[in-house]
């Protein structure tokens, strides 16, 4: 039962630590020990006691939601128990005996560690011996360590074999002091009856003992798939690489009869992707149906097989694709359909011979089973916390490089932590209580209290920190899909009864496939909208149809930097929309008045392409679109606009869209590694588990303070307006959707801080006047004189 308390401690601490400042001294001191696993391990009713304490205090509604989640999960952990120990448990330092002597494992600011434990299976052999170790050693970040160990004498021999091999690998000499090999076998024991709450071996000590306990408890009932058939008088048997679906389907372990330890049935080839009403090529009733991957959702394939009476389903995955998580999401019914047959994804290469035998009339028997295995790789990050490492990719020898991707993420997170520490010249504002629950149906609404206007003008940089944590801190509790998330600023309301206008985007991200993420995103261009200081409302939201829940932490970071300029005025120019032949016609030019104190003028755009499987180019997610902005100076005389022929063109190409490793290469910049989906492939301006990129184009050469300007925009493909052509055959997918560009393009005017007693325009461009104070967003109207080059012409913007 202690495991449940430990899990609860981690979740509760995440959700309620900020409450301490709001409590009286008595309750504050009473709550602190409740957040320790030691107290939780001996104290019954902890969840309910903390809930009672919450109810005695009046917190904001956002905090109450987060606190309620933390305390309810605490109670749930008490009643249902949880992993032992939970992810994000802090591990004390310990010593390991390596082939080069004792090494102290002391995670913290100076070090992070990845432990790889040998298993006698194909996956581990491929990970250890068929990976590009040279690539892994080249990518290993500073202060990151790799440790190889085994749980049997046979495995210990493999550790020694790997050490010998590493010595011959190029680049090993540069990381030799950070790659360690444990010579003797370690005890990682757990019975099916104990799992997943495997006992702690106290003889191993709190540090190493906790690590080994995590290896045992974080394991799973792993898929075991095989095929057998007779061929020319001999019996053939083939092991199949497979990964079972989880969460929305029963596992083989759950549905198999006790004496069988799995499902054994004849193989039946469906003959297609099972995405239409056509019957299967072979009778699948009471058999295991083999269905090709692609075109439609996994849910549709399993539903079709279930309707035809199949006992189980194997989804045959192409050779160039990893065996990833078989997820399910809206609009499919998923759990509501109550499908009762298990499914697994299998490598087409390993299945090929068995499938060919079945097609020529031989009887092929498939066995789907499962066996309890411990975890293969576990991390200790720079905060000494236990971490899962996600789905490791083995294709093209990238296995060990995938392990190192996790170390890259730890290094990125360590950098974020230092940037969030308050110091002179920096203020960190909480938008809501850390760990508040957030979903599509429940946007997170919060308030940030900015310093007063005079103090706000001391800051010339604003960033947004966002963490989306899995609800139960485990990967398997995270949402399966890559959905957009945005933080929007609400306009001040004069009528509190009306619905607030919260359409101004501050920053945008995309959720990871089945994993958490955290990011620090620049939002300096939005500073003019909050310069007046005081309380401002924000909303964090994802699509309303999304059922994915997260524990969200949102912070606004204000900084004073050495940058010469500060944003004075920001104007929203263009939004995106459906990307079709009429896309450009819907984006008409915009006339702007340029702030009189301008010394630099930039177009800033967050642009991302979405949609695939409906046109010949796989637009707009996987095709390279170009986004061209044009700026022309202008002047309005007696109400008539004169526009110069001179113009500045700035082109933003969403390069990398469709590239094989475009997103995998962005882990050091914040993309979540080792996701349970096709996360590595480059997207148009975004990545699953990352922030949407922000592009800037300087147009100061043609837009001058105190005058007007005309801005125009068009979206292009291969340098021309987009003319979509329908997809054909394998290009099409029933899961795909129409091309779309999501965009917020701004015009940002930068300048120096101005004189104290100038009369100014409102920072948000609303035309209001104000006096007094020391620093203002806008200079004197028309305060900077410039001559436009080129011929003036009458005309509309």
GROMACS .gro file of N, CA, C and O in nm, residues 498-584:
model
  348
  498UNK      N    1  -2.113   3.988  -1.980
  498UNK     CA    2  -2.092   3.934  -2.115
  498UNK      C    3  -1.976   3.836  -2.117
  498UNK      O    4  -1.890   3.837  -2.029
  499UNK      N    5  -1.973   3.754  -2.221
  499UNK     CA    6  -1.866   3.657  -2.237
  499UNK      C    7  -1.739   3.730  -2.279
  499UNK      O    8  -1.740   3.811  -2.372
  500UNK      N    9  -1.625   3.707  -2.213
  500UNK     CA   10  -1.503   3.781  -2.248
  500UNK      C   11  -1.451   3.743  -2.386
  500UNK      O   12  -1.467   3.631  -2.432
  501UNK      N   13  -1.386   3.840  -2.450
  501UNK     CA   14  -1.321   3.817  -2.579
  501UNK      C   15  -1.178   3.771  -2.551
  501UNK      O   16  -1.093   3.849  -2.510
  502UNK      N   17  -1.153   3.641  -2.573
  502UNK     CA   18  -1.022   3.583  -2.544
  502UNK      C   19  -0.962   3.523  -2.670
  502UNK      O   20  -0.920   3.407  -2.673
  503UNK      N   21  -0.958   3.605  -2.777
  503UNK     CA   22  -0.914   3.552  -2.907
  503UNK      C   23  -0.768   3.586  -2.939
  503UNK      O   24  -0.713   3.532  -3.035
  504UNK      N   25  -0.706   3.673  -2.861
  504UNK     CA   26  -0.567   3.712  -2.890
  504UNK      C   27  -0.473   3.603  -2.842
  504UNK      O   28  -0.461   3.578  -2.722
  505UNK      N   29  -0.402   3.541  -2.935
  505UNK     CA   30  -0.312   3.430  -2.902
  505UNK      C   31  -0.180   3.483  -2.848
  505UNK      O   32  -0.115   3.568  -2.910
  506UNK      N   33  -0.138   3.430  -2.734
  506UNK     CA   34  -0.011   3.466  -2.674
  506UNK      C   35   0.098   3.366  -2.715
  506UNK      O   36   0.210   3.403  -2.745
  507UNK      N   37   0.063   3.238  -2.715
  507UNK     CA   38   0.157   3.133  -2.756
  507UNK      C   39   0.076   3.009  -2.792
  507UNK      O   40  -0.040   2.993  -2.751
  508UNK      N   41   0.140   2.919  -2.869
  508UNK     CA   42   0.069   2.798  -2.915
  508UNK      C   43   0.165   2.680  -2.912
  508UNK      O   44   0.284   2.693  -2.943
  509UNK      N   45   0.111   2.563  -2.877
  509UNK     CA   46   0.189   2.440  -2.868
  509UNK      C   47   0.107   2.326  -2.927
  509UNK      O   48  -0.011   2.343  -2.963
  510UNK      N   49   0.167   2.206  -2.934
  510UNK     CA   50   0.096   2.086  -2.976
  510UNK      C   51   0.131   1.976  -2.876
  510UNK      O   52   0.249   1.957  -2.840
  511UNK      N   53   0.030   1.903  -2.828
  511UNK     CA   54   0.055   1.799  -2.729
  511UNK      C   55   0.134   1.683  -2.789
  511UNK      O   56   0.133   1.660  -2.910
  512UNK      N   57   0.203   1.611  -2.703
  512UNK     CA   58   0.283   1.496  -2.745
  512UNK      C   59   0.196   1.372  -2.754
  512UNK      O   60   0.090   1.362  -2.691
  513UNK      N   61   0.242   1.275  -2.833
  513UNK     CA   62   0.175   1.144  -2.838
  513UNK      C   63   0.207   1.069  -2.708
  513UNK      O   64   0.312   1.008  -2.692
  514UNK      N   65   0.114   1.073  -2.613
  514UNK     CA   66   0.124   0.989  -2.495
  514UNK      C   67   0.234   1.024  -2.397
  514UNK      O   68   0.272   0.940  -2.316
  515UNK      N   69   0.284   1.149  -2.397
  515UNK     CA   70   0.388   1.188  -2.302
  515UNK      C   71   0.365   1.332  -2.256
  515UNK      O   72   0.291   1.408  -2.318
  516UNK      N   73   0.433   1.369  -2.148
  516UNK     CA   74   0.427   1.506  -2.098
  516UNK      C   75   0.515   1.598  -2.183
  516UNK      O   76   0.584   1.552  -2.274
  517UNK      N   77   0.514   1.726  -2.148
  517UNK     CA   78   0.604   1.820  -2.213
  517UNK      C   79   0.609   1.949  -2.134
  517UNK      O   80   0.517   1.981  -2.057
  518UNK      N   81   0.719   2.023  -2.150
  518UNK     CA   82   0.728   2.157  -2.090
  518UNK      C   83   0.812   2.245  -2.181
  518UNK      O   84   0.908   2.199  -2.244
  519UNK      N   85   0.773   2.373  -2.187
  519UNK     CA   86   0.833   2.464  -2.284
  519UNK      C   87   0.838   2.606  -2.226
  519UNK      O   88   0.755   2.644  -2.142
  520UNK      N   89   0.932   2.685  -2.275
  520UNK     CA   90   0.940   2.827  -2.246
  520UNK      C   91   0.938   2.899  -2.381
  520UNK      O   92   1.029   2.883  -2.461
  521UNK      N   93   0.832   2.976  -2.406
  521UNK     CA   94   0.805   3.032  -2.537
  521UNK      C   95   0.806   3.184  -2.532
  521UNK      O   96   0.742   3.244  -2.445
  522UNK      N   97   0.875   3.246  -2.626
  522UNK     CA   98   0.883   3.392  -2.629
  522UNK      C   99   0.748   3.453  -2.668
  522UNK      O  100   0.684   3.409  -2.763
  523UNK      N  101   0.707   3.554  -2.592
  523UNK     CA  102   0.582   3.626  -2.622
  523UNK      C  103   0.603   3.776  -2.606
  523UNK      O  104   0.510   3.851  -2.574
  524UNK      N  105   0.726   3.822  -2.631
  524UNK     CA  106   0.760   3.963  -2.612
  524UNK      C  107   0.672   4.055  -2.696
  524UNK      O  108   0.639   4.166  -2.654
  525UNK      N  109   0.632   4.010  -2.815
  525UNK     CA  110   0.550   4.094  -2.902
  525UNK      C  111   0.417   4.131  -2.839
  525UNK      O  112   0.354   4.230  -2.880
  526UNK      N  113   0.375   4.055  -2.739
  526UNK     CA  114   0.245   4.083  -2.675
  526UNK      C  115   0.258   4.177  -2.555
  526UNK      O  116   0.157   4.211  -2.493
  527UNK      N  117   0.379   4.222  -2.523
  527UNK     CA  118   0.398   4.312  -2.409
  527UNK      C  119   0.311   4.438  -2.415
  527UNK      O  120   0.257   4.481  -2.313
  528UNK      N  121   0.295   4.503  -2.533
  528UNK     CA  122   0.213   4.624  -2.535
  528UNK      C  123   0.070   4.603  -2.486
  528UNK      O  124   0.006   4.698  -2.440
  529UNK      N  125   0.019   4.481  -2.491
  529UNK     CA  126  -0.118   4.455  -2.449
  529UNK      C  127  -0.132   4.445  -2.297
  529UNK      O  128  -0.244   4.444  -2.246
  530UNK      N  129  -0.019   4.435  -2.225
  530UNK     CA  130  -0.027   4.423  -2.079
  530UNK      C  131   0.055   4.533  -2.010
  530UNK      O  132   0.078   4.526  -1.890
  531UNK      N  133   0.101   4.635  -2.084
  531UNK     CA  134   0.186   4.739  -2.028
  531UNK      C  135   0.120   4.817  -1.915
  531UNK      O  136   0.189   4.871  -1.828
  532UNK      N  137  -0.012   4.824  -1.915
  532UNK     CA  138  -0.080   4.904  -1.812
  532UNK      C  139  -0.074   4.837  -1.675
  532UNK      O  140  -0.106   4.899  -1.575
  533UNK      N  141  -0.034   4.710  -1.671
  533UNK     CA  142  -0.023   4.639  -1.544
  533UNK      C  143  -0.157   4.599  -1.487
  533UNK      O  144  -0.262   4.612  -1.551
  534UNK      N  145  -0.154   4.546  -1.366
  534UNK     CA  146  -0.277   4.502  -1.301
  534UNK      C  147  -0.317   4.362  -1.341
  534UNK      O  148  -0.243   4.289  -1.407
  535UNK      N  149  -0.437   4.323  -1.301
  535UNK     CA  150  -0.486   4.187  -1.325
  535UNK      C  151  -0.534   4.172  -1.469
  535UNK      O  152  -0.608   4.257  -1.519
  536UNK      N  153  -0.492   4.065  -1.535
  536UNK     CA  154  -0.539   4.032  -1.670
  536UNK      C  155  -0.579   3.885  -1.674
  536UNK      O  156  -0.513   3.798  -1.615
  537UNK      N  157  -0.685   3.859  -1.747
  537UNK     CA  158  -0.739   3.723  -1.758
  537UNK      C  159  -0.679   3.651  -1.879
  537UNK      O  160  -0.662   3.711  -1.986
  538UNK      N  161  -0.650   3.522  -1.861
  538UNK     CA  162  -0.599   3.437  -1.967
  538UNK      C  163  -0.680   3.308  -1.971
  538UNK      O  164  -0.744   3.270  -1.872
  539UNK      N  165  -0.675   3.240  -2.085
  539UNK     CA  166  -0.739   3.109  -2.095
  539UNK      C  167  -0.648   3.016  -2.175
  539UNK      O  168  -0.596   3.053  -2.281
  540UNK      N  169  -0.626   2.897  -2.121
  540UNK     CA  170  -0.550   2.791  -2.188
  540UNK      C  171  -0.650   2.690  -2.241
  540UNK      O  172  -0.734   2.640  -2.165
  541UNK      N  173  -0.644   2.662  -2.371
  541UNK     CA  174  -0.747   2.575  -2.425
  541UNK      C  175  -0.692   2.481  -2.531
  541UNK      O  176  -0.587   2.506  -2.592
  542UNK      N  177  -0.761   2.371  -2.550
  542UNK     CA  178  -0.737   2.277  -2.659
  542UNK      C  179  -0.871   2.252  -2.726
  542UNK      O  180  -0.973   2.304  -2.681
  543UNK      N  181  -0.877   2.177  -2.837
  543UNK     CA  182  -1.005   2.159  -2.906
  543UNK      C  183  -1.114   2.108  -2.813
  543UNK      O  184  -1.089   2.022  -2.727
  544UNK      N  185  -1.234   2.160  -2.831
  544UNK     CA  186  -1.345   2.124  -2.742
  544UNK      C  187  -1.374   1.974  -2.745
  544UNK      O  188  -1.421   1.918  -2.644
  545UNK      N  189  -1.346   1.908  -2.859
  545UNK     CA  190  -1.376   1.765  -2.868
  545UNK      C  191  -1.272   1.680  -2.794
  545UNK      O  192  -1.292   1.560  -2.775
  546UNK      N  193  -1.160   1.739  -2.755
  546UNK     CA  194  -1.053   1.661  -2.694
  546UNK      C  195  -1.092   1.613  -2.554
  546UNK      O  196  -1.137   1.691  -2.469
  547UNK      N  197  -1.074   1.485  -2.530
  547UNK     CA  198  -1.098   1.428  -2.398
  547UNK      C  199  -0.968   1.410  -2.321
  547UNK      O  200  -0.967   1.353  -2.212
  548UNK      N  201  -0.857   1.459  -2.377
  548UNK     CA  202  -0.726   1.443  -2.314
  548UNK      C  203  -0.712   1.538  -2.196
  548UNK      O  204  -0.730   1.658  -2.211
  549UNK      N  205  -0.678   1.483  -2.080
  549UNK     CA  206  -0.659   1.563  -1.960
  549UNK      C  207  -0.511   1.575  -1.926
  549UNK      O  208  -0.434   1.482  -1.948
  550UNK      N  209  -0.474   1.690  -1.871
  550UNK     CA  210  -0.338   1.716  -1.827
  550UNK      C  211  -0.342   1.792  -1.695
  550UNK      O  212  -0.442   1.856  -1.661
  551UNK      N  213  -0.231   1.787  -1.623
  551UNK     CA  214  -0.209   1.876  -1.511
  551UNK      C  215  -0.125   1.991  -1.567
  551UNK      O  216  -0.009   1.972  -1.604
  552UNK      N  217  -0.184   2.109  -1.576
  552UNK     CA  218  -0.119   2.221  -1.644
  552UNK      C  219  -0.061   2.321  -1.545
  552UNK      O  220  -0.124   2.354  -1.444
  553UNK      N  221   0.060   2.365  -1.575
  553UNK     CA  222   0.124   2.473  -1.499
  553UNK      C  223   0.162   2.583  -1.599
  553UNK      O  224   0.232   2.555  -1.696
  554UNK      N  225   0.112   2.703  -1.576
  554UNK     CA  226   0.136   2.815  -1.667
  554UNK      C  227   0.197   2.931  -1.588
  554UNK      O  228   0.143   2.973  -1.487
  555UNK      N  229   0.311   2.979  -1.636
  555UNK     CA  230   0.378   3.093  -1.574
  555UNK      C  231   0.412   3.196  -1.681
  555UNK      O  232   0.445   3.160  -1.794
  556UNK      N  233   0.407   3.323  -1.645
  556UNK     CA  234   0.452   3.432  -1.731
  556UNK      C  235   0.581   3.487  -1.673
  556UNK      O  236   0.587   3.519  -1.554
  557UNK      N  237   0.685   3.496  -1.754
  557UNK     CA  238   0.817   3.538  -1.709
  557UNK      C  239   0.849   3.674  -1.771
  557UNK      O  240   0.860   3.687  -1.894
  558UNK      N  241   0.864   3.776  -1.689
  558UNK     CA  242   0.900   3.911  -1.733
  558UNK      C  243   1.047   3.936  -1.701
  558UNK      O  244   1.091   3.910  -1.589
  559UNK      N  245   1.123   3.987  -1.798
  559UNK     CA  246   1.266   4.005  -1.780
  559UNK      C  247   1.311   4.141  -1.829
  559UNK      O  248   1.253   4.200  -1.920
  560UNK      N  249   1.420   4.189  -1.767
  560UNK     CA  250   1.491   4.308  -1.814
  560UNK      C  251   1.619   4.260  -1.881
  560UNK      O  252   1.703   4.197  -1.817
  561UNK      N  253   1.633   4.288  -2.009
  561UNK     CA  254   1.749   4.241  -2.083
  561UNK      C  255   1.831   4.360  -2.132
  561UNK      O  256   1.793   4.475  -2.117
  562UNK      N  257   1.943   4.329  -2.195
  562UNK     CA  258   2.030   4.433  -2.250
  562UNK      C  259   1.988   4.478  -2.390
  562UNK      O  260   2.057   4.560  -2.452
  563UNK      N  261   1.879   4.421  -2.440
  563UNK     CA  262   1.833   4.457  -2.575
  563UNK      C  263   1.809   4.608  -2.584
  563UNK      O  264   1.755   4.670  -2.491
  564UNK      N  265   1.847   4.666  -2.696
  564UNK     CA  266   1.839   4.812  -2.711
  564UNK      C  267   1.696   4.862  -2.725
  564UNK      O  268   1.667   4.977  -2.692
  565UNK      N  269   1.606   4.775  -2.775
  565UNK     CA  270   1.471   4.821  -2.807
  565UNK      C  271   1.367   4.743  -2.727
  565UNK      O  272   1.392   4.633  -2.679
  566UNK      N  273   1.251   4.802  -2.718
  566UNK     CA  274   1.138   4.737  -2.650
  566UNK      C  275   1.014   4.753  -2.738
  566UNK      O  276   1.002   4.852  -2.811
  567UNK      N  277   0.922   4.658  -2.738
  567UNK     CA  278   0.801   4.673  -2.821
  567UNK      C  279   0.713   4.787  -2.770
  567UNK      O  280   0.681   4.793  -2.653
  568UNK      N  281   0.676   4.875  -2.861
  568UNK     CA  282   0.592   4.991  -2.828
  568UNK      C  283   0.447   4.968  -2.866
  568UNK      O  284   0.357   5.017  -2.798
  569UNK      N  285   0.425   4.899  -2.976
  569UNK     CA  286   0.288   4.884  -3.027
  569UNK      C  287   0.281   4.759  -3.113
  569UNK      O  288   0.374   4.730  -3.190
  570UNK      N  289   0.174   4.684  -3.098
  570UNK     CA  290   0.154   4.559  -3.174
  570UNK      C  291   0.016   4.559  -3.236
  570UNK      O  292  -0.083   4.590  -3.169
  571UNK      N  293   0.010   4.524  -3.364
  571UNK     CA  294  -0.117   4.518  -3.437
  571UNK      C  295  -0.135   4.377  -3.494
  571UNK      O  296  -0.042   4.321  -3.552
  572UNK      N  297  -0.254   4.321  -3.478
  572UNK     CA  298  -0.285   4.192  -3.539
  572UNK      C  299  -0.316   4.215  -3.687
  572UNK      O  300  -0.402   4.295  -3.722
  573UNK      N  301  -0.243   4.143  -3.775
  573UNK     CA  302  -0.258   4.162  -3.919
  573UNK      C  303  -0.347   4.056  -3.984
  573UNK      O  304  -0.449   4.088  -4.045
  574UNK      N  305  -0.304   3.930  -3.975
  574UNK     CA  306  -0.371   3.824  -4.051
  574UNK      C  307  -0.389   3.699  -3.965
  574UNK      O  308  -0.309   3.672  -3.875
  575UNK      N  309  -0.494   3.624  -3.997
  575UNK     CA  310  -0.518   3.490  -3.942
  575UNK      C  311  -0.511   3.391  -4.057
  575UNK      O  312  -0.505   3.430  -4.174
  576UNK      N  313  -0.511   3.261  -4.026
  576UNK     CA  314  -0.503   3.158  -4.129
  576UNK      C  315  -0.639   3.121  -4.184
  576UNK      O  316  -0.725   3.206  -4.207
  577UNK      N  317  -0.661   2.992  -4.203
  577UNK     CA  318  -0.789   2.945  -4.255
  577UNK      C  319  -0.772   2.822  -4.341
  577UNK      O  320  -0.662   2.765  -4.352
  578UNK      N  321  -0.880   2.777  -4.402
  578UNK     CA  322  -0.877   2.661  -4.492
  578UNK      C  323  -0.782   2.693  -4.608
  578UNK      O  324  -0.793   2.798  -4.671
  579UNK      N  325  -0.690   2.602  -4.635
  579UNK     CA  326  -0.590   2.625  -4.739
  579UNK      C  327  -0.638   2.564  -4.869
  579UNK      O  328  -0.618   2.446  -4.896
  580UNK      N  329  -0.702   2.645  -4.951
  580UNK     CA  330  -0.758   2.598  -5.077
  580UNK      C  331  -0.727   2.702  -5.185
  580UNK      O  332  -0.650   2.796  -5.163
  581UNK      N  333  -0.790   2.688  -5.301
  581UNK     CA  334  -0.762   2.778  -5.413
  581UNK      C  335  -0.806   2.921  -5.384
  581UNK      O  336  -0.757   3.016  -5.448
  582UNK      N  337  -0.897   2.942  -5.290
  582UNK     CA  338  -0.946   3.077  -5.258
  582UNK      C  339  -0.878   3.136  -5.134
  582UNK      O  340  -0.917   3.243  -5.086
  583UNK      N  341  -0.779   3.067  -5.081
  583UNK     CA  342  -0.715   3.110  -4.956
  583UNK      C  343  -0.663   3.253  -4.966
  583UNK      O  344  -0.691   3.337  -4.880
  584UNK      N  345  -0.588   3.285  -5.071
  584UNK     CA  346  -0.530   3.419  -5.081
  584UNK      C  347  -0.635   3.527  -5.103
  584UNK      O  348  -0.620   3.639  -5.055
   0.00000   0.00000   0.00000
